[in-house]
Amino acid sequence: MAMYHQGNRDLQDAFGSRRLADRLVERLRRSAFTEEDAGFIASCRFFFLATADAEGRPDCSFKGGDPGFARVVAPDLLAFPDYDGNGMFKSLGNISANPHVGLLFIAMEDRPRRLRVNGTARVVLDDPLMAEFEGAQALVRVTPEDIFPNCPRNIPRYALQEASPYVPRCGEPRVEPAWKGFEIFADVVPPRRA
């Protein structure tokens, strides 16, 4: 079974959960997005992105924006923008070296929910789709391999206090974070590209 490797299987056998794990894959795993998946992803204001470099060293990033910033554009394609940030390009650099990614979408408000998306990604700097993402300086295209929901039982319920003022919005001036003006960084901050 492609979703499990020997390390997974050894622990499933040690805990007696192999049959349960197989049933979860049989009933819940898919390789194409459903309309329900697309709606859920479009409703999210954030997700967590796991990447690894060419040697397999992991990194995990928070990606956020207004609802719809990450979206399913086809049953086999999810896209999200890269916004101006700290210039480290940890996630996008990792994707360029190792295309395997994991995305975790979580809803913590009205109805706790989570969805995992594992697949391959590529970074595109001149994608025509970028025009649909206000403030995008690059676009990440994700081709899913394994899409599956997780039980939300341990997700705490939170209420949104306010949306981030740093998210690019059409017709609104960009808000720069204060750290970009700190003396130790001000002389090396490149101009905003988008």
mmCIF file of C-alpha atoms in Angstrom:
data_model
loop_
_atom_site.group_PDB
_atom_site.id
_atom_site.type_symbol
_atom_site.label_atom_id
_atom_site.label_comp_id
_atom_site.label_asym_id
_atom_site.label_seq_id
_atom_site.Cartn_x
_atom_site.Cartn_y
_atom_site.Cartn_z
ATOM 1 C CA MET A 1 0.000 0.000 0.000
ATOM 2 C CA ALA A 2 1.644 3.223 -1.196
ATOM 3 C CA MET A 3 0.525 5.321 1.764
ATOM 4 C CA TYR A 4 2.384 3.191 4.312
ATOM 5 C CA HIS A 5 6.058 2.241 4.517
ATOM 6 C CA GLN A 6 7.661 -0.424 6.680
ATOM 7 C CA GLY A 7 8.072 1.908 9.644
ATOM 8 C CA ASN A 8 4.324 2.584 9.610
ATOM 9 C CA ARG A 9 3.570 -1.111 9.246
ATOM 10 C CA ASP A 10 5.877 -2.117 12.107
ATOM 11 C CA LEU A 11 4.095 0.247 14.503
ATOM 12 C CA GLN A 12 0.647 -0.707 13.190
ATOM 13 C CA ASP A 13 1.513 -4.334 13.901
ATOM 14 C CA ALA A 14 2.917 -3.499 17.349
ATOM 15 C CA PHE A 15 -0.320 -1.697 18.284
ATOM 16 C CA GLY A 16 -2.694 -4.053 16.435
ATOM 17 C CA SER A 17 -3.988 -1.294 14.148
ATOM 18 C CA ARG A 18 -3.003 -2.546 10.674
ATOM 19 C CA ARG A 19 -6.574 -3.520 9.742
ATOM 20 C CA LEU A 20 -7.890 -0.156 10.955
ATOM 21 C CA ALA A 21 -5.162 1.705 9.047
ATOM 22 C CA ASP A 22 -6.019 -0.235 5.874
ATOM 23 C CA ARG A 23 -9.739 0.457 6.312
ATOM 24 C CA LEU A 24 -9.079 4.198 6.727
ATOM 25 C CA VAL A 25 -7.157 4.235 3.455
ATOM 26 C CA GLU A 26 -9.785 2.083 1.730
ATOM 27 C CA ARG A 27 -12.660 4.356 2.787
ATOM 28 C CA LEU A 28 -11.171 7.854 3.086
ATOM 29 C CA ARG A 29 -8.012 8.222 0.985
ATOM 30 C CA ARG A 30 -8.269 9.672 -2.503
ATOM 31 C CA SER A 31 -5.885 11.067 -5.112
ATOM 32 C CA ALA A 32 -8.210 13.700 -6.587
ATOM 33 C CA PHE A 33 -9.934 16.564 -4.838
ATOM 34 C CA THR A 34 -13.691 16.386 -4.339
ATOM 35 C CA GLU A 35 -15.972 19.429 -4.460
ATOM 36 C CA GLU A 36 -16.198 19.194 -0.667
ATOM 37 C CA ASP A 37 -12.377 19.235 -0.411
ATOM 38 C CA ALA A 38 -12.233 22.279 -2.683
ATOM 39 C CA GLY A 39 -14.819 24.130 -0.618
ATOM 40 C CA PHE A 40 -13.063 23.351 2.640
ATOM 41 C CA ILE A 41 -9.628 24.372 1.348
ATOM 42 C CA ALA A 42 -11.042 27.617 -0.080
ATOM 43 C CA SER A 43 -12.594 28.431 3.309
ATOM 44 C CA CYS A 44 -9.296 28.145 5.193
ATOM 45 C CA ARG A 45 -7.278 31.192 6.228
ATOM 46 C CA PHE A 46 -4.151 29.114 6.796
ATOM 47 C CA PHE A 47 -2.482 25.768 6.430
ATOM 48 C CA PHE A 48 0.797 24.164 7.449
ATOM 49 C CA LEU A 49 3.280 23.186 4.745
ATOM 50 C CA ALA A 50 5.861 20.454 5.351
ATOM 51 C CA THR A 51 8.838 20.278 2.996
ATOM 52 C CA ALA A 52 12.286 18.680 3.083
ATOM 53 C CA ASP A 53 15.567 19.565 1.440
ATOM 54 C CA ALA A 54 17.455 17.275 -0.943
ATOM 55 C CA GLU A 55 18.922 15.342 2.013
ATOM 56 C CA GLY A 56 15.506 14.871 3.638
ATOM 57 C CA ARG A 57 15.927 17.433 6.429
ATOM 58 C CA PRO A 58 12.372 18.623 7.214
ATOM 59 C CA ASP A 59 10.924 22.092 7.577
ATOM 60 C CA CYS A 60 7.376 23.152 8.415
ATOM 61 C CA SER A 61 5.859 26.533 7.563
ATOM 62 C CA PHE A 62 2.662 28.385 8.293
ATOM 63 C CA LYS A 63 0.991 29.727 5.135
ATOM 64 C CA GLY A 64 -1.831 32.202 5.580
ATOM 65 C CA GLY A 65 -4.108 34.541 3.673
ATOM 66 C CA ASP A 66 -7.725 35.419 3.182
ATOM 67 C CA PRO A 67 -10.148 32.564 2.408
ATOM 68 C CA GLY A 68 -9.485 31.381 -1.132
ATOM 69 C CA PHE A 69 -5.750 32.096 -1.072
ATOM 70 C CA ALA A 70 -5.207 28.336 -1.380
ATOM 71 C CA ARG A 71 -7.534 26.772 -3.859
ATOM 72 C CA VAL A 72 -8.252 23.672 -5.856
ATOM 73 C CA VAL A 73 -8.076 24.671 -9.523
ATOM 74 C CA ALA A 74 -8.651 21.165 -10.898
ATOM 75 C CA PRO A 75 -9.363 17.760 -9.341
ATOM 76 C CA ASP A 76 -5.638 17.037 -9.577
ATOM 77 C CA LEU A 77 -4.228 20.489 -8.798
ATOM 78 C CA LEU A 78 -4.089 22.831 -5.821
ATOM 79 C CA ALA A 79 -2.436 26.259 -6.067
ATOM 80 C CA PHE A 80 -1.363 28.824 -3.510
ATOM 81 C CA PRO A 81 0.606 32.060 -3.756
ATOM 82 C CA ASP A 82 3.922 32.946 -2.227
ATOM 83 C CA TYR A 83 3.726 36.405 -0.689
ATOM 84 C CA ASP A 84 6.599 38.763 0.103
ATOM 85 C CA GLY A 85 8.177 37.522 3.319
ATOM 86 C CA ASN A 86 11.505 37.232 5.072
ATOM 87 C CA GLY A 87 13.439 36.277 1.923
ATOM 88 C CA MET A 88 14.733 32.990 3.313
ATOM 89 C CA PHE A 89 12.685 30.873 0.851
ATOM 90 C CA LYS A 90 12.949 27.834 3.114
ATOM 91 C CA SER A 91 9.787 26.148 1.798
ATOM 92 C CA LEU A 92 10.079 27.170 -1.846
ATOM 93 C CA GLY A 93 13.797 26.370 -1.891
ATOM 94 C CA ASN A 94 13.074 22.945 -0.457
ATOM 95 C CA ILE A 95 10.387 22.353 -3.085
ATOM 96 C CA SER A 96 12.914 23.245 -5.785
ATOM 97 C CA ALA A 97 15.314 20.623 -4.355
ATOM 98 C CA ASN A 98 12.736 18.006 -3.313
ATOM 99 C CA PRO A 99 9.173 18.263 -4.665
ATOM 100 C CA HIS A 100 7.532 16.065 -2.010
ATOM 101 C CA VAL A 101 5.215 18.090 0.262
ATOM 102 C CA GLY A 102 2.601 17.645 2.958
ATOM 103 C CA LEU A 103 -0.152 20.200 3.566
ATOM 104 C CA LEU A 104 -2.362 20.231 6.644
ATOM 105 C CA PHE A 105 -5.554 22.308 6.528
ATOM 106 C CA ILE A 106 -7.278 22.880 9.868
ATOM 107 C CA ALA A 107 -10.563 24.580 10.757
ATOM 108 C CA MET A 108 -10.778 25.627 14.403
ATOM 109 C CA GLU A 109 -13.860 27.808 14.391
ATOM 110 C CA ASP A 110 -17.466 26.632 13.975
ATOM 111 C CA ARG A 111 -16.866 23.032 12.969
ATOM 112 C CA PRO A 112 -13.381 21.656 13.743
ATOM 113 C CA ARG A 113 -11.998 19.795 10.767
ATOM 114 C CA ARG A 114 -8.707 18.856 9.158
ATOM 115 C CA LEU A 115 -7.548 17.586 5.786
ATOM 116 C CA ARG A 116 -4.119 16.280 4.794
ATOM 117 C CA VAL A 117 -2.752 16.585 1.281
ATOM 118 C CA ASN A 118 0.481 14.803 0.360
ATOM 119 C CA GLY A 119 1.909 15.103 -3.111
ATOM 120 C CA THR A 120 4.460 16.861 -5.254
ATOM 121 C CA ALA A 121 4.849 20.575 -5.808
ATOM 122 C CA ARG A 122 6.603 22.973 -8.108
ATOM 123 C CA VAL A 123 7.321 26.664 -7.846
ATOM 124 C CA VAL A 124 6.378 28.825 -10.828
ATOM 125 C CA LEU A 125 7.539 32.433 -11.113
ATOM 126 C CA ASP A 126 5.612 33.391 -14.253
ATOM 127 C CA ASP A 127 2.396 31.388 -14.010
ATOM 128 C CA PRO A 128 -0.605 33.102 -15.695
ATOM 129 C CA LEU A 129 -2.702 31.986 -12.709
ATOM 130 C CA MET A 130 -0.706 34.372 -10.492
ATOM 131 C CA ALA A 131 -2.926 37.225 -11.719
ATOM 132 C CA GLU A 132 -5.769 35.674 -9.701
ATOM 133 C CA PHE A 133 -3.772 35.911 -6.456
ATOM 134 C CA GLU A 134 -3.367 39.491 -5.248
ATOM 135 C CA GLY A 135 0.210 40.118 -4.099
ATOM 136 C CA ALA A 136 1.646 36.824 -5.371
ATOM 137 C CA GLN A 137 5.359 36.899 -6.175
ATOM 138 C CA ALA A 138 5.358 33.201 -7.111
ATOM 139 C CA LEU A 139 2.847 30.390 -7.328
ATOM 140 C CA VAL A 140 3.106 26.883 -5.921
ATOM 141 C CA ARG A 141 1.286 24.146 -7.809
ATOM 142 C CA VAL A 142 0.601 20.944 -5.848
ATOM 143 C CA THR A 143 -0.336 17.655 -7.510
ATOM 144 C CA PRO A 144 -1.965 15.419 -4.887
ATOM 145 C CA GLU A 145 -1.079 11.793 -4.318
ATOM 146 C CA ASP A 146 -2.848 11.170 -1.013
ATOM 147 C CA ILE A 147 -5.763 13.293 0.219
ATOM 148 C CA PHE A 148 -7.401 12.221 3.435
ATOM 149 C CA PRO A 149 -9.349 13.719 6.335
ATOM 150 C CA ASN A 150 -8.281 13.228 9.922
ATOM 151 C CA CYS A 151 -10.427 12.979 13.000
ATOM 152 C CA PRO A 152 -10.852 16.481 14.472
ATOM 153 C CA ARG A 153 -11.333 15.347 18.077
ATOM 154 C CA ASN A 154 -8.217 17.075 19.467
ATOM 155 C CA ILE A 155 -8.635 20.343 17.577
ATOM 156 C CA PRO A 156 -9.403 23.193 19.979
ATOM 157 C CA ARG A 157 -12.144 25.648 19.068
ATOM 158 C CA TYR A 158 -10.949 29.194 18.466
ATOM 159 C CA ALA A 159 -12.734 32.272 17.203
ATOM 160 C CA LEU A 160 -11.118 34.608 14.703
ATOM 161 C CA GLN A 161 -10.281 37.908 16.404
ATOM 162 C CA GLU A 162 -9.269 39.745 13.233
ATOM 163 C CA ALA A 163 -7.737 39.020 9.849
ATOM 164 C CA SER A 164 -4.047 39.754 9.391
ATOM 165 C CA PRO A 165 -3.370 43.284 8.103
ATOM 166 C CA TYR A 166 -0.341 41.946 6.181
ATOM 167 C CA VAL A 167 -2.321 39.798 3.727
ATOM 168 C CA PRO A 168 -2.267 41.421 0.269
ATOM 169 C CA ARG A 169 -5.714 42.743 -0.652
ATOM 170 C CA CYS A 170 -6.855 44.345 -3.880
ATOM 171 C CA GLY A 171 -7.044 48.119 -3.640
ATOM 172 C CA GLU A 172 -5.381 48.295 -0.228
ATOM 173 C CA PRO A 173 -1.824 49.501 0.408
ATOM 174 C CA ARG A 174 0.641 46.841 1.547
ATOM 175 C CA VAL A 175 1.498 46.898 5.231
ATOM 176 C CA GLU A 176 5.147 46.216 5.954
ATOM 177 C CA PRO A 177 6.082 44.385 9.148
ATOM 178 C CA ALA A 178 8.036 46.531 11.607
ATOM 179 C CA TRP A 179 11.071 44.229 11.574
ATOM 180 C CA LYS A 180 11.856 45.200 7.977
ATOM 181 C CA GLY A 181 12.657 48.701 9.221
ATOM 182 C CA PHE A 182 14.892 47.597 12.099
ATOM 183 C CA GLU A 183 18.419 48.930 11.767
ATOM 184 C CA ILE A 184 19.910 45.426 11.631
ATOM 185 C CA PHE A 185 17.813 44.543 8.540
ATOM 186 C CA ALA A 186 16.881 47.820 6.808
ATOM 187 C CA ASP A 187 19.940 47.940 4.541
ATOM 188 C CA VAL A 188 19.424 44.382 3.219
ATOM 189 C CA VAL A 189 15.643 44.221 2.699
ATOM 190 C CA PRO A 190 15.055 43.915 -1.068
ATOM 191 C CA PRO A 191 12.265 45.883 -2.731
ATOM 192 C CA ARG A 192 8.865 44.221 -2.808
ATOM 193 C CA ARG A 193 8.211 42.410 -6.112
ATOM 194 C CA ALA A 194 4.444 42.085 -5.865
#
